[in-house]
């Protein structure tokens, strides 16, 4: 299948190694210094670009967390794009895959759990000649929840990405109060791309 230019551009922008060093230095009370790896993987290749994402505190790179698989594909809502999230069924089997892509070569669909409510609609803006900004936000009627270690977790997802910068709006939500409990509580995590994958 031939992918649209928008799909290819979004995939290229999302793939890479990122960190938020400048933000963490400027606002250490609100933002932990994180490293984020987003590596392309060979899944859903018939109609999608798929990415394995993992992050770690810069002080403890050997203990990555928040693994997820991001599938970028033509939208089911309109003529644009959408992002669908999946969760690995066995986190430990893929731990470190962000730094060591060899761990991801044997990744199969059977190792993933679809997160039906964890979906984003993507809009695009041209900010300069051949330079774009993609904004991904949840449709109004969705709720992203999943079970982790026997607990139901609710997450609010969203991001903005340009060629060399990623702003992550992801945050955990208390299901009783509806308030954010972790993540981008004081505004987005502002990542800079350090390496293109």
Short mmCIF file of C-alpha atoms in Angstrom, two decimals:
data_model
loop_
_atom_site.label_atom_id
_atom_site.label_comp_id
_atom_site.label_asym_id
_atom_site.label_seq_id
_atom_site.Cartn_x
_atom_site.Cartn_y
_atom_site.Cartn_z
CA UNK A 1 0.00 0.00 0.00
CA UNK A 2 1.19 3.54 -0.74
CA UNK A 3 0.95 5.72 2.36
CA UNK A 4 -0.20 9.33 2.21
CA UNK A 5 2.39 12.07 2.62
CA UNK A 6 0.71 13.11 5.88
CA UNK A 7 1.01 9.59 7.31
CA UNK A 8 4.67 9.33 6.31
CA UNK A 9 5.47 12.78 7.75
CA UNK A 10 3.75 12.05 11.05
CA UNK A 11 5.55 8.72 11.34
CA UNK A 12 8.91 10.37 10.63
CA UNK A 13 8.27 13.13 13.17
CA UNK A 14 7.26 10.65 15.90
CA UNK A 15 10.19 8.25 15.44
CA UNK A 16 13.33 9.14 17.32
CA UNK A 17 15.01 9.63 20.68
CA UNK A 18 13.75 12.61 22.66
CA UNK A 19 14.35 14.26 26.02
CA UNK A 20 13.08 17.30 27.92
CA UNK A 21 16.43 18.44 29.37
CA UNK A 22 15.84 22.19 28.97
CA UNK A 23 12.39 22.03 30.53
CA UNK A 24 13.57 19.87 33.45
CA UNK A 25 16.44 22.27 34.19
CA UNK A 26 14.17 25.34 34.00
CA UNK A 27 11.29 23.82 36.03
CA UNK A 28 12.65 20.91 38.12
CA UNK A 29 9.76 21.05 40.60
CA UNK A 30 7.18 20.26 37.90
CA UNK A 31 9.08 18.26 35.28
CA UNK A 32 11.25 15.18 35.70
CA UNK A 33 14.09 14.87 33.18
CA UNK A 34 12.95 12.03 30.90
CA UNK A 35 14.34 10.19 27.91
CA UNK A 36 11.76 8.96 25.41
CA UNK A 37 12.42 6.40 22.69
CA UNK A 38 9.94 5.90 19.84
CA UNK A 39 11.07 3.17 17.46
CA UNK A 40 9.32 1.94 14.31
CA UNK A 41 8.26 -1.72 14.42
CA UNK A 42 7.05 -4.02 11.65
CA UNK A 43 3.40 -4.46 12.66
CA UNK A 44 0.19 -3.52 10.78
CA UNK A 45 2.38 -2.72 7.77
CA UNK A 46 -0.51 -3.07 5.31
CA UNK A 47 -2.08 0.28 6.25
CA UNK A 48 -0.17 1.80 9.15
CA UNK A 49 3.08 3.02 10.63
CA UNK A 50 3.57 1.45 14.05
CA UNK A 51 5.87 2.68 16.81
CA UNK A 52 7.07 1.17 20.09
CA UNK A 53 7.39 3.87 22.76
CA UNK A 54 9.17 3.66 26.09
CA UNK A 55 10.52 6.23 28.52
CA UNK A 56 12.86 6.42 31.52
CA UNK A 57 14.01 8.89 34.11
CA UNK A 58 17.39 10.20 32.98
CA UNK A 59 18.84 9.15 36.36
CA UNK A 60 17.71 5.54 35.88
CA UNK A 61 17.86 4.69 32.18
CA UNK A 62 18.11 0.96 32.97
CA UNK A 63 14.56 1.00 34.41
CA UNK A 64 12.33 2.12 31.54
CA UNK A 65 8.56 2.29 31.99
CA UNK A 66 5.34 3.32 30.25
CA UNK A 67 5.69 1.03 27.28
CA UNK A 68 3.07 1.41 24.58
CA UNK A 69 2.60 0.74 20.91
CA UNK A 70 1.27 3.57 18.75
CA UNK A 71 -0.40 2.77 15.44
CA UNK A 72 -0.80 5.67 12.99
CA UNK A 73 -3.35 5.02 10.25
CA UNK A 74 -6.00 6.61 8.06
CA UNK A 75 -8.85 7.90 10.20
CA UNK A 76 -12.12 6.09 10.71
CA UNK A 77 -13.67 9.47 11.59
CA UNK A 78 -12.84 11.56 8.52
CA UNK A 79 -10.29 11.92 5.72
CA UNK A 80 -7.42 12.59 8.16
CA UNK A 81 -5.30 10.38 10.40
CA UNK A 82 -5.81 8.68 13.72
CA UNK A 83 -3.58 7.16 16.40
CA UNK A 84 -4.57 3.91 18.13
CA UNK A 85 -2.76 2.76 21.30
CA UNK A 86 -1.91 -0.80 22.31
CA UNK A 87 -0.37 -2.14 25.50
CA UNK A 88 2.17 -4.97 25.71
CA UNK A 89 0.75 -7.97 27.57
CA UNK A 90 4.18 -8.73 29.05
CA UNK A 91 6.11 -5.58 29.90
CA UNK A 92 9.25 -7.39 31.06
CA UNK A 93 9.66 -9.18 27.70
CA UNK A 94 10.07 -5.81 25.95
CA UNK A 95 11.78 -3.83 28.72
CA UNK A 96 14.66 -1.89 27.25
CA UNK A 97 13.37 -2.12 23.68
CA UNK A 98 13.64 1.65 23.35
CA UNK A 99 17.41 1.57 23.78
CA UNK A 100 17.89 -1.87 22.25
CA UNK A 101 15.78 -2.30 19.09
CA UNK A 102 16.91 -5.92 18.69
CA UNK A 103 14.43 -6.75 21.48
CA UNK A 104 11.60 -5.56 19.22
CA UNK A 105 12.43 -7.67 16.14
CA UNK A 106 10.28 -10.59 17.34
CA UNK A 107 7.34 -8.44 18.48
CA UNK A 108 4.03 -9.91 17.29
CA UNK A 109 0.40 -8.79 17.34
CA UNK A 110 -0.35 -11.59 19.82
CA UNK A 111 1.85 -9.81 22.37
CA UNK A 112 -0.32 -6.69 22.29
CA UNK A 113 -3.64 -5.74 23.84
CA UNK A 114 -5.83 -3.27 21.93
CA UNK A 115 -6.95 -0.31 24.06
CA UNK A 116 -10.22 0.58 22.28
CA UNK A 117 -10.84 3.92 24.02
CA UNK A 118 -7.22 5.02 23.68
CA UNK A 119 -7.49 6.70 20.32
CA UNK A 120 -6.63 10.15 19.01
CA UNK A 121 -7.76 12.18 16.02
CA UNK A 122 -4.98 14.01 14.22
CA UNK A 123 -5.17 17.42 12.58
CA UNK A 124 -2.38 19.04 10.62
CA UNK A 125 -1.20 22.60 10.12
CA UNK A 126 1.46 23.85 7.72
CA UNK A 127 3.69 26.17 9.78
CA UNK A 128 6.23 26.94 7.01
CA UNK A 129 7.00 25.64 3.52
CA UNK A 130 7.07 21.81 3.85
CA UNK A 131 7.04 22.09 7.66
CA UNK A 132 4.06 20.79 9.59
CA UNK A 133 2.60 20.58 13.04
CA UNK A 134 0.37 17.63 13.90
CA UNK A 135 -2.06 17.86 16.81
CA UNK A 136 -3.52 14.65 18.24
CA UNK A 137 -6.45 14.78 20.65
CA UNK A 138 -9.13 12.33 21.79
CA UNK A 139 -12.58 12.35 20.25
CA UNK A 140 -15.11 13.76 22.72
CA UNK A 141 -16.91 10.45 23.26
CA UNK A 142 -13.88 8.31 24.22
CA UNK A 143 -12.29 7.35 27.53
CA UNK A 144 -8.86 5.75 27.69
CA UNK A 145 -8.70 3.07 30.39
CA UNK A 146 -6.72 -0.13 30.86
CA UNK A 147 -5.90 -2.63 33.57
CA UNK A 148 -2.39 -2.74 35.01
CA UNK A 149 -1.41 -4.99 37.92
CA UNK A 150 -5.07 -5.53 38.77
CA UNK A 151 -5.93 -1.82 38.84
CA UNK A 152 -8.00 0.12 36.31
CA UNK A 153 -6.04 3.12 35.10
CA UNK A 154 -7.53 6.11 33.27
CA UNK A 155 -5.30 8.28 31.09
CA UNK A 156 -5.89 11.47 29.15
CA UNK A 157 -3.79 11.31 25.98
CA UNK A 158 -2.70 13.95 23.50
CA UNK A 159 0.30 15.44 21.76
CA UNK A 160 1.55 18.07 19.35
CA UNK A 161 4.55 17.28 17.19
CA UNK A 162 6.74 19.19 14.78
CA UNK A 163 9.84 17.95 13.01
CA UNK A 164 12.15 18.34 16.03
CA UNK A 165 9.81 18.88 19.00
CA UNK A 166 7.15 16.81 20.74
CA UNK A 167 4.75 18.21 23.33
CA UNK A 168 3.09 15.44 25.35
CA UNK A 169 -0.16 16.16 27.19
CA UNK A 170 -0.48 12.62 28.64
CA UNK A 171 -1.65 12.47 32.23
CA UNK A 172 -3.17 10.02 34.66
CA UNK A 173 -6.73 10.75 35.80
CA UNK A 174 -8.31 9.93 39.16
CA UNK A 175 -11.53 8.14 38.18
CA UNK A 176 -13.40 9.45 41.22
CA UNK A 177 -12.45 13.14 41.12
CA UNK A 178 -11.62 13.41 37.42
CA UNK A 179 -8.44 15.34 38.32
CA UNK A 180 -4.97 14.72 36.92
CA UNK A 181 -2.65 12.84 39.29
CA UNK A 182 0.58 12.52 37.23
CA UNK A 183 2.09 13.59 33.95
CA UNK A 184 1.45 16.89 32.18
CA UNK A 185 -0.41 18.51 35.08
CA UNK A 186 1.25 21.93 34.68
CA UNK A 187 1.31 21.84 30.89
CA UNK A 188 2.89 19.57 28.31
CA UNK A 189 6.18 17.77 28.62
CA UNK A 190 8.29 19.52 25.98
CA UNK A 191 10.63 17.03 24.33
CA UNK A 192 13.35 17.85 21.82
CA UNK A 193 14.37 15.23 19.26
CA UNK A 194 18.02 14.28 19.77
CA UNK A 195 18.22 11.46 17.22
CA UNK A 196 16.07 10.44 14.23
CA UNK A 197 15.15 6.75 13.84
#
